[in-house]
Coordinates of C-alpha atoms and ligand atoms in Angstrom, one line a residue:
M1 CA 92.3 -260.9 58.7
A2 CA 94.3 -263.5 60.5
Q3 CA 92.3 -266.2 62.4
F4 CA 92.4 -266.0 66.1
T5 CA 91.4 -268.7 68.6
P6 CA 88.1 -267.7 70.3
R7 CA 89.3 -266.5 73.7
V8 CA 87.6 -264.6 76.5
F9 CA 89.6 -262.3 78.8
S10 CA 88.2 -260.3 81.7
G11 CA 89.6 -258.6 84.8
I12 CA 88.4 -257.3 88.1
Q13 CA 90.3 -254.9 90.4
P14 CA 91.2 -256.1 93.8
S15 CA 90.7 -252.6 95.1
G16 CA 88.1 -253.6 97.8
G17 CA 86.0 -256.5 98.9
L18 CA 83.8 -258.4 96.4
T19 CA 80.2 -257.1 96.1
L20 CA 77.0 -258.6 95.0
G21 CA 77.4 -256.4 91.9
N22 CA 80.7 -258.1 90.9
Y23 CA 79.2 -261.5 91.7
L24 CA 75.9 -261.2 89.7
G25 CA 77.2 -258.7 87.1
A26 CA 80.5 -260.4 86.3
I27 CA 81.7 -263.5 88.1
T28 CA 78.5 -265.7 87.6
K29 CA 78.7 -264.8 83.9
F30 CA 82.3 -265.7 83.7
V31 CA 81.4 -269.1 85.1
A32 CA 78.7 -269.6 82.6
T33 CA 81.1 -268.7 79.7
Q34 CA 83.7 -271.1 81.2
D35 CA 81.2 -273.9 81.4
A36 CA 79.8 -273.3 77.9
G37 CA 83.2 -274.4 76.7
T38 CA 82.9 -272.4 73.4
H39 CA 85.9 -270.2 74.2
E40 CA 89.2 -270.4 76.1
T41 CA 88.7 -268.3 79.2
V42 CA 91.2 -266.2 81.1
F43 CA 90.2 -264.3 84.3
C44 CA 92.5 -261.9 86.0
M45 CA 92.8 -260.0 89.3
V46 CA 94.3 -256.7 88.0
D47 CA 96.5 -255.7 90.9
L48 CA 98.6 -253.4 88.7
H49 CA 95.5 -251.4 87.9
A50 CA 94.5 -251.2 91.5
I51 CA 97.7 -249.3 92.4
T52 CA 96.8 -246.4 90.0
V53 CA 95.2 -245.0 93.2
P54 CA 96.8 -245.5 96.6
Q55 CA 96.4 -249.0 98.2
A56 CA 97.7 -250.1 101.6
P57 CA 100.0 -253.0 100.8
E58 CA 98.6 -255.5 103.2
T59 CA 95.0 -254.6 102.2
L60 CA 95.9 -255.1 98.6
R61 CA 97.4 -258.5 99.2
H62 CA 94.4 -259.5 101.3
N63 CA 91.9 -258.2 98.7
T64 CA 93.8 -260.0 95.8
R65 CA 93.6 -263.4 97.6
E66 CA 90.0 -262.7 98.6
L67 CA 89.0 -261.9 95.0
C68 CA 90.7 -265.2 94.0
A69 CA 88.7 -267.0 96.6
G70 CA 85.6 -265.4 95.3
F71 CA 86.3 -266.6 91.7
L72 CA 86.9 -270.1 93.0
A73 CA 83.9 -270.2 95.3
A74 CA 81.6 -269.0 92.5
G75 CA 82.7 -271.8 90.3
I76 CA 85.8 -270.7 88.3
D77 CA 87.7 -273.9 87.8
P78 CA 91.5 -273.2 87.5
E79 CA 91.9 -276.2 85.2
K80 CA 89.2 -275.1 82.8
S81 CA 90.0 -271.4 82.9
I82 CA 93.3 -269.7 83.3
L83 CA 93.0 -267.8 86.6
I84 CA 95.7 -265.2 87.3
N85 CA 96.9 -262.3 89.2
Q86 CA 98.1 -259.6 86.7
S87 CA 101.5 -258.8 88.3
Q88 CA 102.5 -262.5 88.3
V89 CA 102.4 -262.5 84.5
P90 CA 105.0 -259.8 83.7
E91 CA 104.1 -259.7 80.0
H92 CA 101.0 -257.6 80.8
A93 CA 103.2 -254.7 82.0
Q94 CA 105.7 -255.3 79.3
L95 CA 103.2 -255.0 76.5
G96 CA 101.6 -252.2 78.4
W97 CA 104.8 -250.2 77.9
V98 CA 104.7 -250.8 74.2
F99 CA 101.1 -249.6 74.1
N100 CA 102.0 -246.5 76.1
C101 CA 104.1 -245.7 73.0
V102 CA 101.2 -246.5 70.6
A103 CA 98.3 -244.7 72.3
R104 CA 98.1 -241.0 71.9
M105 CA 97.8 -238.5 74.8
G106 CA 94.7 -237.1 73.2
W107 CA 93.0 -240.5 73.2
M108 CA 93.7 -241.0 76.8
G109 CA 92.6 -237.6 77.8
R110 CA 89.2 -238.3 76.3
M111 CA 88.5 -241.3 78.5
T112 CA 85.5 -240.6 80.7
Q113 CA 86.8 -242.8 83.5
W114 CA 90.0 -240.8 83.6
K115 CA 88.0 -237.6 83.8
D116 CA 85.8 -239.0 86.5
K117 CA 88.6 -240.4 88.6
A118 CA 91.1 -237.6 88.2
G119 CA 88.4 -235.0 88.6
A120 CA 89.5 -231.4 89.0
N121 CA 92.9 -232.6 90.2
A122 CA 94.5 -234.1 87.1
E123 CA 97.8 -232.6 88.1
G124 CA 97.8 -234.7 91.3
A125 CA 96.7 -237.9 89.7
S126 CA 99.2 -240.7 89.0
L127 CA 100.6 -241.2 85.5
G128 CA 99.5 -244.8 85.9
L129 CA 95.8 -243.6 86.2
F130 CA 96.2 -241.8 82.9
A131 CA 97.8 -244.8 81.2
Y132 CA 95.3 -247.3 82.8
P133 CA 93.5 -248.0 79.5
A134 CA 96.7 -248.8 77.7
L135 CA 97.6 -251.5 80.3
M136 CA 94.0 -252.8 80.0
A137 CA 94.5 -253.1 76.2
A138 CA 97.7 -255.0 77.0
D139 CA 95.8 -257.4 79.4
I140 CA 93.5 -258.3 76.6
L141 CA 95.9 -258.3 73.6
V142 CA 98.8 -260.2 75.3
Y143 CA 96.4 -263.2 75.0
H144 CA 95.1 -262.2 71.6
A145 CA 91.7 -262.4 73.3
T146 CA 88.8 -261.9 71.0
H147 CA 85.9 -261.3 73.4
V148 CA 85.8 -259.2 76.6
P149 CA 82.8 -259.3 78.9
V150 CA 82.6 -256.0 80.7
G151 CA 80.1 -253.5 82.2
E152 CA 78.8 -250.7 80.1
D153 CA 81.3 -248.3 81.9
Q154 CA 84.2 -250.1 80.3
K155 CA 83.0 -250.0 76.7
Q156 CA 85.1 -246.9 75.9
H157 CA 88.2 -248.7 77.1
I158 CA 87.4 -251.6 74.7
E159 CA 87.0 -249.2 71.9
L160 CA 90.4 -247.8 72.8
T161 CA 91.8 -251.3 72.8
R162 CA 90.6 -251.7 69.2
D163 CA 92.2 -248.4 68.3
I164 CA 95.5 -249.4 69.8
A165 CA 95.5 -252.8 68.0
A166 CA 94.6 -251.1 64.7
K167 CA 97.3 -248.4 65.0
F168 CA 99.9 -251.0 66.0
N169 CA 98.9 -253.2 63.0
H170 CA 98.9 -250.2 60.7
D171 CA 102.1 -248.6 61.9
Y172 CA 104.1 -251.8 61.7
G173 CA 102.3 -253.2 58.6
V174 CA 101.3 -256.4 60.3
D175 CA 98.0 -258.2 61.0
F176 CA 99.1 -259.3 64.5
F177 CA 96.6 -258.1 67.1
P178 CA 92.9 -259.0 66.8
E179 CA 90.0 -256.7 66.8
V180 CA 88.4 -257.4 70.1
E181 CA 84.6 -257.5 70.7
P182 CA 83.1 -256.2 73.9
V183 CA 80.4 -258.4 75.4
I184 CA 78.4 -255.8 77.3
E185 CA 76.3 -257.0 80.2
G186 CA 72.6 -256.2 79.8
V187 CA 71.1 -253.3 81.8
A188 CA 68.9 -255.8 83.6
T189 CA 71.9 -257.4 85.3
R190 CA 73.6 -254.1 86.2
I191 CA 73.5 -254.1 90.0
M192 CA 73.1 -250.6 91.4
S193 CA 73.7 -249.0 94.8
L194 CA 71.1 -249.8 97.5
R195 CA 71.1 -246.1 98.4
D196 CA 70.9 -244.7 94.9
G197 CA 69.5 -246.8 92.1
T198 CA 71.1 -244.6 89.4
R199 CA 74.7 -245.4 90.5
K200 CA 76.5 -248.6 90.1
M201 CA 77.0 -250.7 93.3
S202 CA 80.7 -250.1 94.1
K203 CA 83.3 -251.6 96.4
S204 CA 84.8 -248.1 96.7
D205 CA 81.6 -246.4 97.8
P206 CA 82.3 -244.9 101.3
V207 CA 78.8 -245.9 102.5
D208 CA 78.9 -249.6 103.3
A209 CA 75.1 -249.8 103.4
S210 CA 75.1 -249.1 99.6
R211 CA 76.3 -252.5 98.8
I212 CA 76.1 -256.2 99.8
N213 CA 79.6 -257.6 100.3
L214 CA 80.2 -261.3 99.8
T215 CA 81.6 -261.4 103.2
D216 CA 78.5 -259.9 104.9
D217 CA 76.8 -262.2 107.4
A218 CA 73.1 -263.0 107.1
D219 CA 72.0 -260.3 109.6
T220 CA 73.9 -257.6 107.8
I221 CA 72.5 -258.7 104.4
A222 CA 68.9 -258.6 105.8
R223 CA 69.5 -255.2 107.4
K224 CA 70.9 -253.7 104.2
F225 CA 68.0 -254.9 102.1
R226 CA 65.5 -253.7 104.7
K227 CA 67.1 -250.2 104.6
A228 CA 67.5 -250.2 100.8
K229 CA 66.0 -247.1 99.2
T230 CA 62.6 -247.6 97.4
D231 CA 59.6 -245.5 96.6
P232 CA 56.3 -245.6 98.4
D233 CA 54.4 -247.5 95.6
P234 CA 53.8 -251.2 95.6
L235 CA 55.4 -253.5 93.0
P236 CA 54.0 -253.3 89.5
G237 CA 52.7 -256.3 87.6
A238 CA 54.9 -255.8 84.6
P239 CA 58.4 -254.4 83.7
E240 CA 57.0 -251.1 82.2
G241 CA 55.8 -250.3 85.7
L242 CA 59.5 -249.9 86.8
D243 CA 60.1 -247.0 84.4
Q244 CA 61.4 -244.0 86.2
R245 CA 61.7 -246.1 89.4
P246 CA 65.4 -246.9 89.5
D247 CA 65.5 -248.0 93.1
A248 CA 62.5 -250.3 92.7
R249 CA 63.9 -251.6 89.5
N250 CA 67.3 -252.4 91.1
L251 CA 65.7 -254.5 93.8
V252 CA 63.6 -256.4 91.3
N253 CA 66.7 -257.0 89.1
I254 CA 68.6 -258.3 92.0
Y255 CA 65.8 -260.7 92.9
A256 CA 65.6 -261.9 89.3
A257 CA 69.3 -262.4 89.0
L258 CA 69.5 -264.3 92.3
S259 CA 66.5 -266.5 91.5
G260 CA 67.4 -267.1 87.8
A261 CA 63.9 -265.9 86.8
S262 CA 63.0 -263.1 84.4
V263 CA 62.0 -259.7 85.7
A264 CA 58.6 -260.2 84.1
D265 CA 58.1 -263.4 86.1
V266 CA 59.2 -261.9 89.4
L267 CA 56.8 -259.0 88.9
A268 CA 53.9 -261.3 87.9
A269 CA 54.5 -263.3 91.1
H270 CA 54.7 -260.1 93.3
D271 CA 52.2 -257.8 91.6
G272 CA 50.8 -255.3 94.1
Q273 CA 53.0 -256.4 97.0
M274 CA 54.5 -253.7 99.2
F275 CA 58.3 -253.3 99.3
G276 CA 58.5 -254.0 103.0
H277 CA 57.5 -257.5 102.4
F278 CA 59.4 -258.0 99.1
K279 CA 62.6 -256.8 100.8
Q280 CA 62.3 -259.5 103.4
E281 CA 61.9 -262.2 100.7
L282 CA 64.8 -260.7 98.8
A283 CA 67.0 -260.8 101.9
D284 CA 66.1 -264.5 102.5
L285 CA 66.8 -265.3 98.9
A286 CA 70.1 -263.5 99.0
V287 CA 71.2 -265.2 102.2
A288 CA 70.3 -268.6 100.8
K289 CA 72.2 -268.0 97.5
L290 CA 75.2 -266.2 98.9
S291 CA 76.0 -268.0 102.1
P292 CA 77.4 -271.1 100.3
V293 CA 79.7 -268.8 98.3
S294 CA 80.8 -266.8 101.3
D295 CA 81.3 -269.9 103.4
E296 CA 83.5 -271.4 100.7
M297 CA 85.4 -268.1 100.4
A298 CA 86.1 -268.1 104.1
R299 CA 87.3 -271.7 103.9
L300 CA 89.7 -270.9 101.1
M301 CA 90.9 -267.8 102.9
R302 CA 92.0 -270.0 105.9
D303 CA 94.6 -271.5 103.6
P304 CA 96.3 -268.6 101.7
A305 CA 99.2 -270.9 100.7
E306 CA 96.7 -273.0 98.6
I307 CA 95.4 -269.8 96.9
D308 CA 99.0 -268.8 96.1
R309 CA 99.7 -272.2 94.6
I310 CA 96.6 -271.9 92.4
L311 CA 97.8 -268.4 91.3
A312 CA 101.3 -269.6 90.6
R313 CA 100.0 -272.4 88.4
G314 CA 97.7 -270.0 86.6
A315 CA 100.6 -267.7 85.9
A316 CA 102.6 -270.6 84.5
R317 CA 99.8 -271.6 82.2
A318 CA 99.2 -268.0 81.1
R319 CA 102.8 -267.5 80.2
E320 CA 102.7 -270.3 77.7
I321 CA 100.4 -267.9 75.7
T322 CA 101.9 -264.5 76.7
V323 CA 105.6 -265.0 76.3
P324 CA 105.5 -265.9 72.6
I325 CA 103.1 -263.0 71.9
L326 CA 105.3 -260.5 73.7
E327 CA 108.4 -261.9 72.0
R328 CA 106.8 -261.5 68.6
T329 CA 105.7 -258.0 69.5
Y330 CA 109.3 -257.0 70.4
E331 CA 110.5 -258.5 67.2
I332 CA 108.0 -256.5 65.2
V333 CA 108.9 -253.3 67.0
G334 CA 112.6 -253.8 66.4
M335 CA 114.0 -254.9 69.7
V336 CA 117.2 -257.1 69.6
R337 CA 116.3 -260.4 71.0
Ligands
LIG1 N1 89.0 -251.7 84.0 C1 88.3 -252.8 84.4 C2 87.3 -252.4 85.5 O1 87.6 -251.5 86.3 C3 89.2 -253.9 85.0 C4 90.1 -254.5 83.9 C5 91.4 -254.3 83.8 C6 89.7 -255.2 82.8 N2 91.9 -254.9 82.7 C7 90.8 -255.5 82.1 C8 88.4 -255.7 82.3 C9 90.8 -256.2 80.9 C10 88.4 -256.4 81.1 C11 89.6 -256.7 80.4 O2 86.2 -253.0 85.6

């Protein structure tokens, strides 16, 4: 096997505002990986993926800049990490086309996200939605990335990325694309809906009260936590007491993630407390932790030209990696260059 530079790639769709789920489940971990300094890090707003379902153009542009502001406000340093918007690095889409020709229809048809998103109306879904995972494979492999931090729901797409790399290497008799490793976030940091602790907190949920947006003000955050779904029992003293209590578990997980303490410690400190009181404390903690981030996002959003400069610079740095990899891919495949 060829040796590859340890490199992390991950992406988030700018298909809505940033939620507490993106922040705790993804972005704060990206920052920790960046700061650990053990890997090169590339973080991406995947605008090409966002348009696999309809997006209003001005909203998409706004959400892309806002996501960039969120990355920066949370501590992604555009000098330490490569921070990009997908469509500004054209090699993603170019390699994506090659991978459309490597991946098989049958593989794509088995993707659970495709089945969920297309639902009963596959005939009416976009071709891009079907090809989504091949573009995702290109996002990762156009950097020869070796590690991809993602949520559990993306694991199947990472396995497909490995299949695409292996088939490409095999068909062309090369050892060119690495075998990527998923870095799956722990269940403990999966942030779920405030209205249904069995479903992921989502920026596309039609019910706004189901999520905390990073742009919510203090009163809104407090109100959403107050109204969050729970059960009538008090907090248990130990993690086993959260079994079969998804809503209770979610609030405790959020508290633990925001405070940096373990779930066991949070429960030991709140043993027997009623949720009414706990939710108030949780709201105060969330406001204290999130308001510096949302204030910084708001400050950055007042100067979109500065965000655009950061993204242009990120794209230029990214292309130092992606252009040679795409060129070599085209050569392998037989394109005249
Ligand atoms: N599919 C991912 C999601 O919805 C987003 C994504 C696109 C991604 N390309 C990626 C994540 C590459 C990791 C690596 O969450």
